[in-house]
mmCIF file of C-alpha atoms in Angstrom:
data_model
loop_
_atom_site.group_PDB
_atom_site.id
_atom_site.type_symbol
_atom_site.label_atom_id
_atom_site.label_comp_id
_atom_site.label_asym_id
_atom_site.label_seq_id
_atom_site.Cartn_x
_atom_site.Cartn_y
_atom_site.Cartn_z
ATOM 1 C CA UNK B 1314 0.000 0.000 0.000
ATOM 2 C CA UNK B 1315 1.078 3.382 -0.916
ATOM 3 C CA UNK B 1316 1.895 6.201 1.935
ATOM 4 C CA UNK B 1317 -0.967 7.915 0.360
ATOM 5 C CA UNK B 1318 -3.334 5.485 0.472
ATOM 6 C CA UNK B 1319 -2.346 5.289 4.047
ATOM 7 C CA UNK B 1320 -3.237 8.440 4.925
ATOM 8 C CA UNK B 1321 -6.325 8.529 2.995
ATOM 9 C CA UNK B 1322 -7.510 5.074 5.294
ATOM 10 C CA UNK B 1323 -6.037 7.051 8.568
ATOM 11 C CA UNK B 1324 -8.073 10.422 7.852
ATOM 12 C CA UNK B 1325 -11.478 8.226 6.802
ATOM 13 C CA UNK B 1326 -11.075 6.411 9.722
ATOM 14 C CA UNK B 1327 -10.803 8.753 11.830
ATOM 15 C CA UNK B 1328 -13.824 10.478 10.557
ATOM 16 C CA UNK B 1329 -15.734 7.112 10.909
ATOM 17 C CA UNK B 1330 -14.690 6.942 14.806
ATOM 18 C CA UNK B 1331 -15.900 10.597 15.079
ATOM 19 C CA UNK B 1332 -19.087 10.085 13.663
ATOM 20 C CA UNK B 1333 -19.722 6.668 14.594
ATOM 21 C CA UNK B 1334 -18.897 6.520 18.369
ATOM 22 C CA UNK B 1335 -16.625 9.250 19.667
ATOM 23 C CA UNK B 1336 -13.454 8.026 20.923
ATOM 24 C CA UNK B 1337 -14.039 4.377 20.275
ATOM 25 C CA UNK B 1338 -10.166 4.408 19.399
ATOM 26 C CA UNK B 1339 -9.364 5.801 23.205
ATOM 27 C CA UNK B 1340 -11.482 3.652 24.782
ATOM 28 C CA UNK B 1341 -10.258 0.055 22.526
ATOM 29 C CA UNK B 1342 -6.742 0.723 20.524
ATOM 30 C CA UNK B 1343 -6.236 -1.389 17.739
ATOM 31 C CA UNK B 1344 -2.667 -1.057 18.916
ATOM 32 C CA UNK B 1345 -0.879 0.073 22.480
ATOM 33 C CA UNK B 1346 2.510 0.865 22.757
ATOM 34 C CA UNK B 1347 3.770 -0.279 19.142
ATOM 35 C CA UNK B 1348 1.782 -3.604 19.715
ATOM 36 C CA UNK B 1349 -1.864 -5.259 19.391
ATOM 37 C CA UNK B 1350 -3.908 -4.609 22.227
ATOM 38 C CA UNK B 1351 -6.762 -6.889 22.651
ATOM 39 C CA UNK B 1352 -9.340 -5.128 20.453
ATOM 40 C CA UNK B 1353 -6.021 -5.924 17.462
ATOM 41 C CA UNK B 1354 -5.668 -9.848 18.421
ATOM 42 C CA UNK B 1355 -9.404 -10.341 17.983
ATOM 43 C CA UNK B 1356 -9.789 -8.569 15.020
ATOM 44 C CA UNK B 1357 -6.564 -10.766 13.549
ATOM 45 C CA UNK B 1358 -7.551 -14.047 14.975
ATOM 46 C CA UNK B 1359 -10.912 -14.026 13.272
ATOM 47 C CA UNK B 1360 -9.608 -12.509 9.933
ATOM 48 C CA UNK B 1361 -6.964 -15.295 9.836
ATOM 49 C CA UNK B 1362 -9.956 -17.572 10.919
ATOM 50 C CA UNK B 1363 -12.002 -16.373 7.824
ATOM 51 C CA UNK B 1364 -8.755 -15.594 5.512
ATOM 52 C CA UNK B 1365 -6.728 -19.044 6.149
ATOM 53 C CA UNK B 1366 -9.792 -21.488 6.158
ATOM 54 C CA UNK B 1367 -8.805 -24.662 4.384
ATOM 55 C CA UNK B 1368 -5.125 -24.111 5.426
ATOM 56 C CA UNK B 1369 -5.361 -24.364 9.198
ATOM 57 C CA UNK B 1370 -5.073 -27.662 11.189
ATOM 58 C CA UNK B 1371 -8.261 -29.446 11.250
ATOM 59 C CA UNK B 1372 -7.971 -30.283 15.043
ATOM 60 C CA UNK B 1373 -9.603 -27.732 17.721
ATOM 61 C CA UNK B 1374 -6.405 -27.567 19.572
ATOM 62 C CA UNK B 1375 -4.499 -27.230 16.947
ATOM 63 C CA UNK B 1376 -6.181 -24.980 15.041
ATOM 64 C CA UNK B 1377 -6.346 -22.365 18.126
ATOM 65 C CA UNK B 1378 -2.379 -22.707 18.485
ATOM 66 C CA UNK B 1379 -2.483 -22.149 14.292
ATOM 67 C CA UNK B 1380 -4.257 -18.534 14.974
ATOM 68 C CA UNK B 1381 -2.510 -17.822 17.938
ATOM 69 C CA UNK B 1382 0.618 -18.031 16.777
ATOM 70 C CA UNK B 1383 -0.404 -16.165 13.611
ATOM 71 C CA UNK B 1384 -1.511 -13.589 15.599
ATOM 72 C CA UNK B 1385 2.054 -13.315 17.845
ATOM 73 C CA UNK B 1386 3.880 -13.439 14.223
ATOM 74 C CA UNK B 1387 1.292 -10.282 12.947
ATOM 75 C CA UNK B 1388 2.369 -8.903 16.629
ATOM 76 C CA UNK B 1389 6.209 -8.926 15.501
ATOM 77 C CA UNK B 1390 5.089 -7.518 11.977
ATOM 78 C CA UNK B 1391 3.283 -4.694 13.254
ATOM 79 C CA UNK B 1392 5.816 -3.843 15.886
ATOM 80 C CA UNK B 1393 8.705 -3.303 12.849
ATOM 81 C CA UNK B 1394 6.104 -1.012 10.480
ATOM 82 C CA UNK B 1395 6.922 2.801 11.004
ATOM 83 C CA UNK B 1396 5.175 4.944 13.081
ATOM 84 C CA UNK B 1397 2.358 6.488 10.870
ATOM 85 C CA UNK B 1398 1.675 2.754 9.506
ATOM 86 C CA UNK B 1399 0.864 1.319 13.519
ATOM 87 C CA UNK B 1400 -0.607 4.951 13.673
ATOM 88 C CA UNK B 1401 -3.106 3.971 10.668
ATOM 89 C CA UNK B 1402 -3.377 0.176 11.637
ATOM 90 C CA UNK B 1403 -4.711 1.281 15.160
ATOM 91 C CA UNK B 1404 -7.052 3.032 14.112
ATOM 92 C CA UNK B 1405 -8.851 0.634 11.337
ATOM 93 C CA UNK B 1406 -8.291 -2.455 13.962
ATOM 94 C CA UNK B 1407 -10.094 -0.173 16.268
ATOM 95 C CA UNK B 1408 -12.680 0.435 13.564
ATOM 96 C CA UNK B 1409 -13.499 -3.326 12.780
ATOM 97 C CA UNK B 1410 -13.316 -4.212 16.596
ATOM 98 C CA UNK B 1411 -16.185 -1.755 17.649
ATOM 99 C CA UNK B 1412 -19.535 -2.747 15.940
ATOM 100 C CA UNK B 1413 -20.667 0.147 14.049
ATOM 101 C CA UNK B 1414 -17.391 0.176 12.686
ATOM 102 C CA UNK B 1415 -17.134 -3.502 11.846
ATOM 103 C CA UNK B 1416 -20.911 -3.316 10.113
ATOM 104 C CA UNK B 1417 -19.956 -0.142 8.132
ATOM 105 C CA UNK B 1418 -16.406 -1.094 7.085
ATOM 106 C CA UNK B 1419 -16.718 -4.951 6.806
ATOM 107 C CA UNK B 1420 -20.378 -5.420 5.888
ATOM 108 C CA UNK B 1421 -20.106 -8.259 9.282
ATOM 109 C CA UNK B 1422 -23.030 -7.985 11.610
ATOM 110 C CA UNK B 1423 -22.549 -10.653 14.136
ATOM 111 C CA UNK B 1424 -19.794 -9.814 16.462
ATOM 112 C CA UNK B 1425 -16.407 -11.139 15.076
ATOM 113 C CA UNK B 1426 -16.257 -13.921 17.765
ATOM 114 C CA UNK B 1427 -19.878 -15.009 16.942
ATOM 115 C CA UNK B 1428 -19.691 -14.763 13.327
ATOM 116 C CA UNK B 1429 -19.033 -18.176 11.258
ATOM 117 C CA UNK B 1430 -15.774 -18.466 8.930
ATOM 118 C CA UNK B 1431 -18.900 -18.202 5.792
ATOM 119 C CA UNK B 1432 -19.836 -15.262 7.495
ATOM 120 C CA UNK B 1433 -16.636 -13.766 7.980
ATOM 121 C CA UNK B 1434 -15.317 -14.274 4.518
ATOM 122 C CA UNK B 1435 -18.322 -13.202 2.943
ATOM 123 C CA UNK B 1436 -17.704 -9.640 4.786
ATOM 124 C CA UNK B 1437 -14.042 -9.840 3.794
ATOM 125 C CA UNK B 1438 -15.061 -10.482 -0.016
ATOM 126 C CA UNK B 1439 -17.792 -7.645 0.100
ATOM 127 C CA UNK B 1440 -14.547 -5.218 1.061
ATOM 128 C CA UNK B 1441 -12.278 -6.379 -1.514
ATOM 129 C CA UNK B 1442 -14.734 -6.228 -4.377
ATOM 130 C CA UNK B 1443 -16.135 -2.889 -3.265
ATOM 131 C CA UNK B 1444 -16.826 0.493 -5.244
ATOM 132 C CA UNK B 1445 -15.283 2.308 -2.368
ATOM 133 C CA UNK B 1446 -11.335 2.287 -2.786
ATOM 134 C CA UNK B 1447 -11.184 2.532 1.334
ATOM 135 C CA UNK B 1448 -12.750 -0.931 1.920
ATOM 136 C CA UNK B 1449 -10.907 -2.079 -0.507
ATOM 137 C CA UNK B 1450 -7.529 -0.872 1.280
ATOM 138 C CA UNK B 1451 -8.627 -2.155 4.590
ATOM 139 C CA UNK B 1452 -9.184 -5.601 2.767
ATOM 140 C CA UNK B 1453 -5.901 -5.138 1.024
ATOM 141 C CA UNK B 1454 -4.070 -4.334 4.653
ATOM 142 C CA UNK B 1455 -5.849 -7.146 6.785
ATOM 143 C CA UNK B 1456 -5.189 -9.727 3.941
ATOM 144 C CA UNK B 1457 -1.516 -8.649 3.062
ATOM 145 C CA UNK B 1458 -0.562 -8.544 6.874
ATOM 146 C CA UNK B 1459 -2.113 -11.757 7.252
ATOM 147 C CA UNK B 1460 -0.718 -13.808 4.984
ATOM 148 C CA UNK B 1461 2.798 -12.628 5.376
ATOM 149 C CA UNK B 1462 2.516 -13.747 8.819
ATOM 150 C CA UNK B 1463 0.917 -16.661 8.404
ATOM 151 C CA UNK B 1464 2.684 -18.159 5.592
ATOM 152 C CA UNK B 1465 6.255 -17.346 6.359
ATOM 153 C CA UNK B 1466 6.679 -19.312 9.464
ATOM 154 C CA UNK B 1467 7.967 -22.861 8.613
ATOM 155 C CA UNK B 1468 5.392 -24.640 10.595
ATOM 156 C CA UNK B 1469 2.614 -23.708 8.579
ATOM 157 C CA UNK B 1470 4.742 -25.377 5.720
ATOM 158 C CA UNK B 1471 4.274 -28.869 6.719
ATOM 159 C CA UNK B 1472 0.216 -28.275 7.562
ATOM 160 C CA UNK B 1473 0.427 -27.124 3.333
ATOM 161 C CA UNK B 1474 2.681 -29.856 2.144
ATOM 162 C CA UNK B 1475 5.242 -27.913 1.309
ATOM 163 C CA UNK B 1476 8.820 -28.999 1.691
ATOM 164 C CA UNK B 1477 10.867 -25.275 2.317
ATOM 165 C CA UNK B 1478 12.707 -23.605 0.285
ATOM 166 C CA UNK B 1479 15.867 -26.170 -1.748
ATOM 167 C CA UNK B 1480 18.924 -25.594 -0.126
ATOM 168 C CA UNK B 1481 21.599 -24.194 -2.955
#
């Protein structure tokens, strides 16, 4: 994503959180002190829930240590991004995680812990096929942060059935 495009998300944001609740952004930070605060974790855990389907462990245990490791390895992601980037993040984590937000922005209804991975995906296809380049962006963002976390750790690899890189 471009700087612009950045700032553009972090200014419509903000003007969401204004009109749609105040200081929601006070009150539940996407991010606190360079790292995800709760509101953050939730919001990854059930975008990697809805983004990753099909390429987590099938196994209830194993599937929550799948997520909760991918949401550690977004942790260490978002702690190296510059300033106005966890700036930015913050504030669109702390847009999905409060519920106006999250119905506006993601098209989701149910509450992201309540809402099925069908549910969840749907929401996340409705923002990357939108007519509104901001959705779109968020979508971009979540998915891009996502998948860099989740599929560069090497014990994801064996779950796909892939070998690693050859050695040369």
């Amino acid at each position: 994503m471009r700087r612009r495009s950045w700032l553009k998300l972090g200014v419509a944001a903000t003007v969401a959180l204004a009109i749609g609740g105040g200081n929601v952004a006070l009150l539940d930070p996407g991010l606190r002190d360079g790292r995800l605060a709760a509101a953050g974790r939730r919001v990854f855990t059930h975008v990697g829930r809805g983004l990753l389907e099909g390429s987590l462990p099938a196994q209830p245990a194993e599937h929550a240590a799948a997520l909760a490791g991918l949401v550690d390895r977004v942790d260490a992601l978002v702690a190296s991004l510059p300033a106005h980037a966890r700036q930015e993040l913050s504030q669109l984590l702390s847009l999905l995680a409060a519920g106006l937000g999250r119905r506006t922005l993601a098209g989701l209804s149910p509450d992201w812990s309540d809402a099925t991975a069908a549910e969840i995906q749907q929401a996340l296809q409705s923002m990357r096929v939108s007519t509104l380049s901001l959705r779109q962006q968020a979508y971009h963002a979540l998915h891009d942060i996502t998948a860099a976390a989740y599929f560069s750790d090497r014990g994801t690899w064996r779950q796909l059935g892939y070998p690693g890189p050859i050695d040369i």
